[in-house]
Amino acid sequence: MADQRRHSRASIRSKEAFSEKGRLGFSAAVVGGSKFRIQIVFGGTMQIRQVIDKINDNQLFVPAFQREYVWKRADAKSLFSSLIKRYPTGTLLTWETTQPPELKGKVKYKNDMGAVKLILDGQQRITTIYIIVEGKNPPYYKSEEIKNDVSGLHVNIQTLELEYFKKQAMENNPLWVDLTDIFQGKVKASDIRKELKSRGALNDDLENLIDENFESVRSVMDREFPEQIIPVAASIKEAIDIFYIVNASGVNLTDAELALAQISGYWPEARDLFKAKLFELEKQGFVFKLDFIIFALLAVSYGLGSDMKRLHGAENAATIRAVWKKLDEQVLDYVVNILRTHAYVDHSDEINSVFALIPFIAYVYKSPAGKLNEEEIKKAVKWFYYSQLRQRYVSQTPTKLDKDLGVIRSSTEPFGELLGIIEQERSLEIAESEFVGRDIRHPLFSLIRWYFKSQNAVCLGTGVSLRRNMGKKYILEKDHIFPYAALKANGYDVEDRFKYALAQEVTNRAILTQLENRGKSDTAASDYLREANKHFPTALKKQCIPTDETLWEMPAYEKFLAARRTILTRELNAFLKNITVMDTKRGALDMEDIIAEGEHDGLEFKSSLRWDTDESRLNKDLEGVVLKTIAAFNNGYGDGGRLIIGVNDDQKVLGLENDYSTLSGADRDAFERHLRSLISSEWGVEYVAAKVAVSFEQVQGLDVCIVDVVRGTKPLFVNTTNKNGVKAERFFVRSGNLSAPIESPSEIASYIKARFG
């Protein structure tokens, strides 16, 4: 259920952003088991200019136990929008103490400094303000602690729109001004008026508006933060306890929670009704959160997954009541029953993304009488399986729901089209290599479990069916066939992460009842499997376990894994294929959809090939980063991968214009020639011709380069040079959505042996 939390955060993403968080009511707390109460006092207010002055004068500090600066540009943009519009922006929690913990930055506390003031809560906001107002990092942070560069925020002085620099829109437009330049007095209203006047673009109304908006921006310095103070009497432990209490209790509302609050305003019984239904579903083994109900309401009412504000207005009251009545009395129970009877899903814990149920619910809701025929059920179930296997909703969930619900609403064959979208992202065919090193957290395991249940598989030790009515608590367990204790004794431990991954691989797991798992303990695989085969002759086959007894001995462990991968690949592909025939040709996925998918083990983004976006200069070292990614795709267990150049980690399209400007020719052809030359210099012309495809597309009016890398047949090493000028060959592989090096020679050897033979 973690994906419900991960994908439904409000657009104001940091919990510090714009919520008072109940702090003014948090006047006292018992902390750390103390016998007395630490009184948090209201300390009045502190202007932003005072905060900055105190930081610069070493009067305001940040304790070392605070996290790094993690806000992103969207957070900074939202904060300054609220500051300029004079919206509430939260409080500060500070601590006055003569015995501070270690401080961030270069300043070391000395006794003659007396009581100093520390920021305990609000430092992300204060850091953002300092960076943009002062145009530099605050003294309490090292550059490596600033995870995201939020400087360079511009304001349109006519509209007060905020945006980060966009060359095409801003370069020759004097109305766009860097906020830092305004706060530092480098740009004045008169400068803008003068430039516009020289262009004949200034009239009286615009002149007045510019003056007013300049004043609105500069008045940010006078904004005040209410301040709550932990007194000098508090110990370090007590102050840290309060810090965690405040942070733990201050989680912002998600979009869905805010929508629920609004719905409850015009329909007071709503929350209780929703909770009653959730409790009812929970008893059947399907545990959802209130967020899930709100997503279902939005999907059915508006065919959307992203615009929760549609539910805010009281004009929705009659519609929401009617929609809920049908969801409550018919649709939700029907969908759950289909999952149980046709998809073999007995508990929500078996589902890696419950958001796949939202299009399913929307389709059932709009169907005549709220029911599906047999063929419709098969198509819906097949799509559901692939949505889980290929992790359709692992990222950008609201955006993907918008697209998928649009298909549900308009298509005559929606699940075929939706399956086509998945196929555009990832192959539907399961490959044996997908099992290598994958543990039970991988969606393959859920599919394996559903397949076993479809075959009426039983527990190996008790013969009890794996189909169970579980209620709230999930009661099936997944046990190592070859006990981990034995594998560890034979070198499959954390000292060699690739052998450890093989020990934890899904192909070394069987599904058991709780009672049997406790009784099995560390029984040798050969003994356990022989006993299971003796008492329940079909049990091994139904859980796709090789029946060749020579593979059950410890020396044959990796051969056992290989054999079981082969069986599972064959059986799972046949299982999925035979559910029903579906036409997936109408499914379409453009490059924007692929970018919206987000990075994963087969997709990576790079802002540029050789242009340093942070320092705005040519940086040839970045070319090596691209080569590392290509090598990692080549060396990985997947089907290769795709690198998109011109898109940053936040999925923002930056284009290739800056890269073009560094090349003779300054166009796509020059870029491709240079890229191919880099790759061929590293690994040869034959490799480029056989394993790499380069293409270009326009996204949002900007060029991006797509580099498709085929799964390699030989390992690739990358020539690197460290900071001291020492050259070395390094070996990179894919680790989730990262290209990570393997440093240990023994681990490299183990990996190459397992991957390339």
CSV table of N, CA, C and O in Angstrom, one decimal, residues 62 65 67 79 86 103 138 143 165 213 244 336 368 395 463 487 497 541 592 599 634 648 664 708:
chain,number,residue,atom,x,y,z
A,62,VAL,N,21.8,26.3,12.5
A,62,VAL,CA,21.1,25.0,12.3
A,62,VAL,C,21.8,23.9,12.9
A,62,VAL,O,23.0,23.8,12.7
A,65,PHE,N,22.1,17.8,13.4
A,65,PHE,CA,21.2,16.6,13.2
A,65,PHE,C,20.1,16.9,12.2
A,65,PHE,O,19.4,16.0,11.8
A,67,ARG,N,18.5,17.4,8.5
A,67,ARG,CA,18.8,16.8,7.2
A,67,ARG,C,19.4,17.8,6.3
A,67,ARG,O,19.4,19.0,6.6
A,79,LEU,N,6.7,28.4,-2.6
A,79,LEU,CA,6.9,29.3,-1.4
A,79,LEU,C,6.9,30.8,-1.7
A,79,LEU,O,6.3,31.6,-1.1
A,86,ARG,N,1.2,37.0,-0.1
A,86,ARG,CA,0.9,37.2,1.3
A,86,ARG,C,0.0,36.1,1.9
A,86,ARG,O,-0.8,36.4,2.8
A,103,LEU,N,26.9,22.2,15.5
A,103,LEU,CA,26.2,23.1,14.6
A,103,LEU,C,26.7,22.8,13.2
A,103,LEU,O,27.8,22.4,12.9
A,138,PRO,N,23.5,29.5,2.3
A,138,PRO,CA,23.7,30.0,3.6
A,138,PRO,C,24.9,29.4,4.2
A,138,PRO,O,25.4,28.3,3.8
A,143,SER,N,28.2,22.9,0.1
A,143,SER,CA,27.6,22.8,-1.2
A,143,SER,C,27.0,21.4,-1.5
A,143,SER,O,26.0,21.3,-2.1
A,165,PHE,N,14.5,29.9,-15.4
A,165,PHE,CA,14.9,30.5,-16.7
A,165,PHE,C,14.6,29.6,-17.9
A,165,PHE,O,15.0,28.4,-17.9
A,213,ASN,N,4.2,46.0,-8.7
A,213,ASN,CA,4.7,44.6,-8.6
A,213,ASN,C,6.1,44.5,-8.1
A,213,ASN,O,6.5,43.6,-7.3
A,244,TYR,N,11.2,15.9,16.7
A,244,TYR,CA,10.6,14.8,16.0
A,244,TYR,C,9.1,14.7,16.2
A,244,TYR,O,8.4,14.3,15.4
A,336,VAL,N,-13.9,-6.3,-6.3
A,336,VAL,CA,-13.1,-7.2,-5.4
A,336,VAL,C,-13.4,-8.7,-5.7
A,336,VAL,O,-12.5,-9.5,-5.6
A,368,PRO,N,-23.3,-1.4,-18.4
A,368,PRO,CA,-24.7,-1.6,-18.2
A,368,PRO,C,-25.0,-2.5,-16.9
A,368,PRO,O,-24.4,-3.5,-16.8
A,395,SER,N,5.2,5.4,-11.0
A,395,SER,CA,5.5,6.8,-10.9
A,395,SER,C,4.5,7.6,-11.7
A,395,SER,O,3.8,7.0,-12.6
A,463,GLY,N,-0.2,-29.7,2.3
A,463,GLY,CA,-1.2,-30.0,1.2
A,463,GLY,C,-2.4,-29.1,1.3
A,463,GLY,O,-3.4,-29.3,0.5
A,487,LEU,N,22.8,-21.5,2.5
A,487,LEU,CA,23.4,-20.7,1.4
A,487,LEU,C,24.5,-19.8,2.0
A,487,LEU,O,25.6,-19.6,1.3
A,497,ARG,N,27.4,-9.2,-2.9
A,497,ARG,CA,26.0,-8.8,-3.1
A,497,ARG,C,25.3,-9.5,-4.2
A,497,ARG,O,24.1,-9.7,-4.2
A,541,LYS,N,5.2,-29.6,-9.0
A,541,LYS,CA,4.9,-29.2,-10.3
A,541,LYS,C,4.0,-28.0,-10.3
A,541,LYS,O,4.2,-27.0,-11.1
A,592,GLU,N,6.3,12.0,-24.7
A,592,GLU,CA,5.9,12.7,-23.5
A,592,GLU,C,5.4,11.6,-22.5
A,592,GLU,O,5.7,11.7,-21.3
A,599,GLU,N,12.1,7.5,-14.6
A,599,GLU,CA,13.3,6.6,-14.8
A,599,GLU,C,13.0,5.2,-14.1
A,599,GLU,O,12.3,5.2,-13.1
A,634,ASN,N,24.1,-2.2,-21.3
A,634,ASN,CA,24.8,-3.3,-22.0
A,634,ASN,C,25.0,-4.5,-21.0
A,634,ASN,O,24.8,-5.6,-21.3
A,648,ASN,N,15.8,16.3,-17.6
A,648,ASN,CA,16.5,16.2,-16.4
A,648,ASN,C,15.8,15.1,-15.5
A,648,ASN,O,14.8,14.5,-15.8
A,664,SER,N,30.4,21.8,-33.9
A,664,SER,CA,30.5,22.4,-35.2
A,664,SER,C,29.3,21.8,-36.1
A,664,SER,O,29.2,20.6,-36.3
A,708,ASP,N,19.0,4.0,-27.8
A,708,ASP,CA,18.5,2.7,-27.5
A,708,ASP,C,19.7,1.7,-27.5
A,708,ASP,O,20.4,1.6,-28.5
